XYZ file of C-alpha atoms in Angstrom:
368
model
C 117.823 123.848 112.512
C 118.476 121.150 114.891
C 121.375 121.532 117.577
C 123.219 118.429 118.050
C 121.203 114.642 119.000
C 122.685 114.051 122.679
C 121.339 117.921 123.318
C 117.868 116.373 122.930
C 119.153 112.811 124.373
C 121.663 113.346 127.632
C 122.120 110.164 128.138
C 121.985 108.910 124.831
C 124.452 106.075 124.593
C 122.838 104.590 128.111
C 120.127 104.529 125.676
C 121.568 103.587 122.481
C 123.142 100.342 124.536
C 119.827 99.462 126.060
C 118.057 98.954 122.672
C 120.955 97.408 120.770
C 120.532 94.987 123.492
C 117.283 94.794 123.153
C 117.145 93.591 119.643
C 120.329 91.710 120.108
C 118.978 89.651 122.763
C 115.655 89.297 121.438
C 117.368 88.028 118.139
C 118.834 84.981 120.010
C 116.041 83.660 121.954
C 116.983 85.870 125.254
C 114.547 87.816 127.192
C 115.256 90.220 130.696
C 114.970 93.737 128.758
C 111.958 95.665 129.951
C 112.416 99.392 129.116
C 110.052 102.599 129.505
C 108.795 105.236 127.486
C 106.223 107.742 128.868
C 104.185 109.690 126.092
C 103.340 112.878 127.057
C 101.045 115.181 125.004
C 104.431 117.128 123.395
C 105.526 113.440 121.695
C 101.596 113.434 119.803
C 100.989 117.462 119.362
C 103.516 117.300 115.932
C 100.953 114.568 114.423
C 97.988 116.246 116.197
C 98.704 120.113 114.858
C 100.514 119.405 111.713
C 98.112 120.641 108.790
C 98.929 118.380 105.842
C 96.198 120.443 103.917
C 98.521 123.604 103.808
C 100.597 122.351 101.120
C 100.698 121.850 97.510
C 103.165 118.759 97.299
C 104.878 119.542 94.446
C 105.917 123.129 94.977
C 105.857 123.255 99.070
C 108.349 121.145 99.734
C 111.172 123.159 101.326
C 107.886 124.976 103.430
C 106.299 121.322 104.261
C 110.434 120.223 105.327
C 110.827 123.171 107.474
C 107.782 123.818 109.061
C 107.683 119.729 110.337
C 110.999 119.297 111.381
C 110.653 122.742 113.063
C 107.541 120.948 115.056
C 109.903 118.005 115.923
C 112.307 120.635 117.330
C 110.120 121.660 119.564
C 108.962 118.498 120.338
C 112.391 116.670 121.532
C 113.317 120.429 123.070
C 110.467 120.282 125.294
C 111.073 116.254 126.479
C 114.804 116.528 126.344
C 115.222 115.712 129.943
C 112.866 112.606 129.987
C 115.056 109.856 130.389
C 112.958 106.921 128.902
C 113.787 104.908 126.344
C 112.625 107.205 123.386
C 114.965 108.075 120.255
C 114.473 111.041 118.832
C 114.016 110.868 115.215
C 112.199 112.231 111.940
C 109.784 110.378 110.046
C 107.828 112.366 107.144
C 104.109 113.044 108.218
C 102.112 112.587 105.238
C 99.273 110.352 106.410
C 98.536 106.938 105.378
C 98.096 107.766 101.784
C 102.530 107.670 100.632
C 102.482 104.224 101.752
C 101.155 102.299 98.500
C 101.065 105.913 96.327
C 104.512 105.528 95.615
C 103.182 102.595 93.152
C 100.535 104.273 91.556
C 97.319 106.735 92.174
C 96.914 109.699 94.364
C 96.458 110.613 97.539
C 93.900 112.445 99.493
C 94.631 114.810 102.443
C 92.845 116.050 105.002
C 94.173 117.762 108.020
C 95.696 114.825 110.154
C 95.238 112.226 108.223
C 95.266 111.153 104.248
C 94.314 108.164 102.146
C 95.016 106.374 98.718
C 91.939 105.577 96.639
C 92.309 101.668 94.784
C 93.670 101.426 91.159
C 93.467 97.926 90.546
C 90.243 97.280 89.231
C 90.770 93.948 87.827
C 93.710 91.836 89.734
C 96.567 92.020 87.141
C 96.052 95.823 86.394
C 99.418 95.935 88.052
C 100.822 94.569 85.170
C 100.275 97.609 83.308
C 101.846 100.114 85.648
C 104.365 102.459 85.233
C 107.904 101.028 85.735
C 108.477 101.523 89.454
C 109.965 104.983 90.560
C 108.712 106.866 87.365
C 105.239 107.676 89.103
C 104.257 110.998 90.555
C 104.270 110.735 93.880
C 107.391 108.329 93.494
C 109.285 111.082 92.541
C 107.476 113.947 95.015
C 108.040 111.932 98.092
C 112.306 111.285 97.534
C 111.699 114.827 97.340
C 109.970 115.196 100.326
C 112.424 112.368 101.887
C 115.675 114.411 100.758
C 114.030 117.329 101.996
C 113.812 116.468 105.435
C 117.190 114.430 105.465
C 119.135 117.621 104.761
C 117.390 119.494 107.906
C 118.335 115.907 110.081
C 121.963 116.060 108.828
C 122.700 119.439 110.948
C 121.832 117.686 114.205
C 123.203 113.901 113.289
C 119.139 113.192 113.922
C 118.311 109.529 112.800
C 115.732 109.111 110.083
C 113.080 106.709 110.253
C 110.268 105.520 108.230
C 107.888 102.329 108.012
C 106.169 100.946 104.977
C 103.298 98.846 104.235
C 104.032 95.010 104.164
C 103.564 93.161 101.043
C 99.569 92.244 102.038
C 98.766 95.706 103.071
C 100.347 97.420 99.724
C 98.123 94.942 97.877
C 95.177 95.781 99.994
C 95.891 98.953 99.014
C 96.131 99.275 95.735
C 93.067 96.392 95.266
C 90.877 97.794 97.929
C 87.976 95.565 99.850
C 87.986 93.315 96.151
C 91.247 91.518 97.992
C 89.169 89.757 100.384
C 87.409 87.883 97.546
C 90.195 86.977 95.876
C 91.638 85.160 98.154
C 89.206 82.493 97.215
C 88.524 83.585 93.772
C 91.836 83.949 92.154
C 94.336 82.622 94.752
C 96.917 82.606 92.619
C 96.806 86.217 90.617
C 96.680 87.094 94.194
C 100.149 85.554 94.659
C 101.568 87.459 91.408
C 99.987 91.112 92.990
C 101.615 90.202 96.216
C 104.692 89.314 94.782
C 105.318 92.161 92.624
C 104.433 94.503 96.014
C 107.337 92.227 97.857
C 109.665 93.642 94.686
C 108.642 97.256 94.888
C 108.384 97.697 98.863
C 112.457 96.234 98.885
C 112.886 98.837 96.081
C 111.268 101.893 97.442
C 112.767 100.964 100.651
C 116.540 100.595 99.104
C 116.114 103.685 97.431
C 115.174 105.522 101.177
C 118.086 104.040 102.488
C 120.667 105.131 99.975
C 118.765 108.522 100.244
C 119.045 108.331 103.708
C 123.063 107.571 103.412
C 123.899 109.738 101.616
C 123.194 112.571 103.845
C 123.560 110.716 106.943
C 125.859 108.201 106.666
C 128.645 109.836 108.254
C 126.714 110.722 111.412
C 126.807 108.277 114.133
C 123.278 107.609 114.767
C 121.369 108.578 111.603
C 121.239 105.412 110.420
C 120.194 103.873 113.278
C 116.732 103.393 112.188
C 117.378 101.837 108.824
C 120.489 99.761 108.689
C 119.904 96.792 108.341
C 116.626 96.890 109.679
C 112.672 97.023 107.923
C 109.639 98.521 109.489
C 105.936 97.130 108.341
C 103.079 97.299 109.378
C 100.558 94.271 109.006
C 97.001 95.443 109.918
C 95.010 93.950 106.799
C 96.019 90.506 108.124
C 94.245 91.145 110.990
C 90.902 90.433 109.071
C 92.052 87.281 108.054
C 93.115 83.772 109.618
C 96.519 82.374 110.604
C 96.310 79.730 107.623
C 95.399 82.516 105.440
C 98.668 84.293 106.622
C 100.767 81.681 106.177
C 99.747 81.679 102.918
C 99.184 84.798 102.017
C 100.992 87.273 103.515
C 104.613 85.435 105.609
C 106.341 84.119 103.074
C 106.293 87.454 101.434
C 106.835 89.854 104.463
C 109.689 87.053 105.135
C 111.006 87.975 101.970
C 111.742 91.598 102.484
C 112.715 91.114 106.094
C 115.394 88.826 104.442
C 116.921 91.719 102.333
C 117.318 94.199 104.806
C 118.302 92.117 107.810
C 115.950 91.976 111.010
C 112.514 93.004 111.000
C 110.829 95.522 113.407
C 106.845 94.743 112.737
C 103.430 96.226 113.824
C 100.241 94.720 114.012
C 97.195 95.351 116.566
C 95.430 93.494 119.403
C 92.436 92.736 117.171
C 95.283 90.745 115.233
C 96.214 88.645 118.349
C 96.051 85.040 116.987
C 98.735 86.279 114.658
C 101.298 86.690 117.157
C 103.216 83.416 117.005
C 103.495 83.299 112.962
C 104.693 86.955 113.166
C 107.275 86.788 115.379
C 108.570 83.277 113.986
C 109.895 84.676 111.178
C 113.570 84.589 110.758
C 115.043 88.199 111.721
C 111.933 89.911 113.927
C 113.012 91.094 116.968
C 110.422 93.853 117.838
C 106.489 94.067 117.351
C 104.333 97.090 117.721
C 101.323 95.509 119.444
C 98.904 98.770 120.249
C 95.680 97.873 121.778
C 92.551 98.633 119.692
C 89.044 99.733 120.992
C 86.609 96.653 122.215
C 90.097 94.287 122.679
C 91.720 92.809 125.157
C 94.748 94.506 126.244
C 98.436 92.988 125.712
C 99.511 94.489 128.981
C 96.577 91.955 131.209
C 97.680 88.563 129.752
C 101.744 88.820 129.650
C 101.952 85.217 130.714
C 99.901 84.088 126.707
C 101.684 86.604 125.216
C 105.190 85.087 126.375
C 104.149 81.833 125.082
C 103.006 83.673 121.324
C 105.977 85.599 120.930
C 108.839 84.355 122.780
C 111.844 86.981 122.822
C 110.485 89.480 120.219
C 110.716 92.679 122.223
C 106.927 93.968 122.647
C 106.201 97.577 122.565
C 102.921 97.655 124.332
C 100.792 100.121 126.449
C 99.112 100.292 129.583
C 96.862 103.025 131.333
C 98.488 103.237 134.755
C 101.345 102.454 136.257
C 100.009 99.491 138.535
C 99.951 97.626 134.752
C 103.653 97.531 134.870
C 103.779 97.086 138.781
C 101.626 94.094 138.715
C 103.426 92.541 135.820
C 106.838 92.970 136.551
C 107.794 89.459 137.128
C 106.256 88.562 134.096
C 107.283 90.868 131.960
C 111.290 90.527 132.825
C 110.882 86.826 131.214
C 110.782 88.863 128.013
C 111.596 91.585 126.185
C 109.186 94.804 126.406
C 109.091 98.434 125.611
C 105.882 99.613 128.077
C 104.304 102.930 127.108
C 102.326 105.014 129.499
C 100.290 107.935 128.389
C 101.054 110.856 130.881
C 99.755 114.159 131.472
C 102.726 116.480 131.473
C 106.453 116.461 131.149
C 106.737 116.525 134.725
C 104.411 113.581 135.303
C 106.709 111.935 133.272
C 109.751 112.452 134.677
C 108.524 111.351 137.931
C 106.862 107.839 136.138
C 110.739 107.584 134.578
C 111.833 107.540 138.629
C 109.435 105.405 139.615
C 110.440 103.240 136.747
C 114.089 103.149 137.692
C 113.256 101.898 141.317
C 111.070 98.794 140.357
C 113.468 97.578 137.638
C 117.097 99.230 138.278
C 117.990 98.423 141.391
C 117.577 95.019 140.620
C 119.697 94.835 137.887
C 122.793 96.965 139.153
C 121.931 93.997 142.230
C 122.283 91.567 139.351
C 125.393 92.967 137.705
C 127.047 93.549 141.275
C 126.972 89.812 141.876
């Protein structure tokens, strides 16, 4: 199904290099890594187009696994030539809903998009669940995982996946009753959290043995998930940076400390918690997109520099004077800059202009 990764990716180990450094540097306190990656409508159209209404999840699997990864193909075909800092790489596309589902509950589809409804209607429901992995959708989604791992192995393409951190699983499975007891039953709070710290490091180990087994002999299938956790925290953004500390670090911490180094997302309207999280021990990336009505990461590099130190930044801008006008700034760090464009072309051209401002600088640099 897929012809080999460095088709999609010429210049794939120029890549490869980059980002290792990237993360390497960023993990000991070093910044001068600014890299590009242009987002034309061909990288969105798979999550845009895919109809997640078309299948019945328990006996569609093999239709769901080829018709996605079939999308993907197309996908990196079209942008093969684009030489930005983009990996490609499958992730399943199930909506929002598989993130806490694999606990307990359903989930809801609807063409683009699907949800989870809450199960816990008092706080320690959760000690009546179903050991973890017995569930339905447990089960349905190694399937789906497995699935699309197979279809990966025949191009070596790396596998990828994020999960909820400990906070948002709770969140999750609680629903808006969460924000209450934080005051109400602080510590029942701590036991729900906890046991979501245990089950995201288990769902997560069992993806990555998954993911081994079928791609462990590949070169860069791993490359995603060794060593390395992806979560997303967007309910802390409702809440305070003492509430965090609380709350929500010591847990995330927790599973960032099994797997290794921790590769985080949050969003602008979560700004003041920039400095707790990317002083945990192990993150060396943050997914900082900018929300509606918010002030944009990309117009106040200088504050954001003092928040996150090193922690590579994948941000985005609008035009290409963001990155121009910043570009002293932004070499004191690390940063991953993303820039909407209208066409393949358009971004091959932005990828040039790219090169200019920031390469001849460093071959300059290395020349020395």
């Amino acid at each position: 199904m897929f012809k080999p990764l460095n088709h999609y990716k010429p210049n794939l180990e120029k890549t490869m290099d980059q980002m290792n450094k990237t993360y390497e540097d960023a993990l000991h306190n070093k910044g001068g890594n600014v890299t590009f990656r242009a987002l034309p409508p061909v990288d969105v159209q798979v999550f845009e187009d895919f109809d997640l209404t078309n299948y019945n999840y328990e006996n569609d699997i093999e239709q769901y696994a080829d018709d996605l990864c079939r999308m993907y193909e197309r996908s990196f075909e079209a942008r093969k030539d684009v030489d930005d800092n983009m990996i490609p790489c499958i992730t399943p596309v199930l909506g929002i809903g598989d993130f806490s589902a694999f606990v307990a509950g359903e989930i809801e589809f609807r063409k683009d998009t699907s949800w989870s409804k809450p199960v816990l209607h008092n706080l320690d429901d959760w000690k009546e669940f179903p050991k973890l992995g017995t569930s339905k959708w447990y089960k349905r989604l190694m399937k789906i995982t497995e699935a699309l791992l197979k279809r990966a192995k025949t191009g070596g393409i790396p596998f990828n996946r994020g999960y909820f951190s400990p906070l948002d699983l709770a969140a999750a499975l609680r629903g808006d009753a969460i924000y209450t007891d934080f005051f109400d039953n602080p510590e029942g709070l701590k036991e729900l959290l906890d046991y979501c710290t245990k089950a995201t490091i288990q769902y997560a180990e069992d993806v990555l043995k998954l993911t081994e087994k079928h791609l462990g002999e590949t070169r860069y299938g791993m490359w995603f998930l060794h060593g390395n956790i992806n979560m997303g925290e967007d309910i802390a953004c409702n809440i305070s940076q003492e509430m965090y500390e609380e709350f929500c670090a010591p847990y995330t911490q927790k599973v960032i400390n099994h797997f290794g180094r921790g590769h985080m997302h949050t969003h602008s309207s979560g700004m003041h918690l920039l400095k707790p999280i990317c002083s945990m021990d192990g993150v060396v990336s943050l997914w900082l997109p900018t929300d509606p009505n918010t002030k944009r990461p990309i117009d106040d590099v200088e504050d954001l520099l003092k928040k996150v130190g090193a922690v590579n930044q994948a941000i985005d801008c609008e035009s290409f004077s963001d990155i121009k006008d910043n570009k002293e700034l932004l070499k004191r760090g690390n940063f991953s800059i993303t820039l909407p464009v209208d066409s393949v072309e358009e971004a091959n051209r932005y990828v040039e202009t790219f090169k200019r401002l920031f390469d001849e600088e460093r071959k300059a640099a290395k020349d020395k």
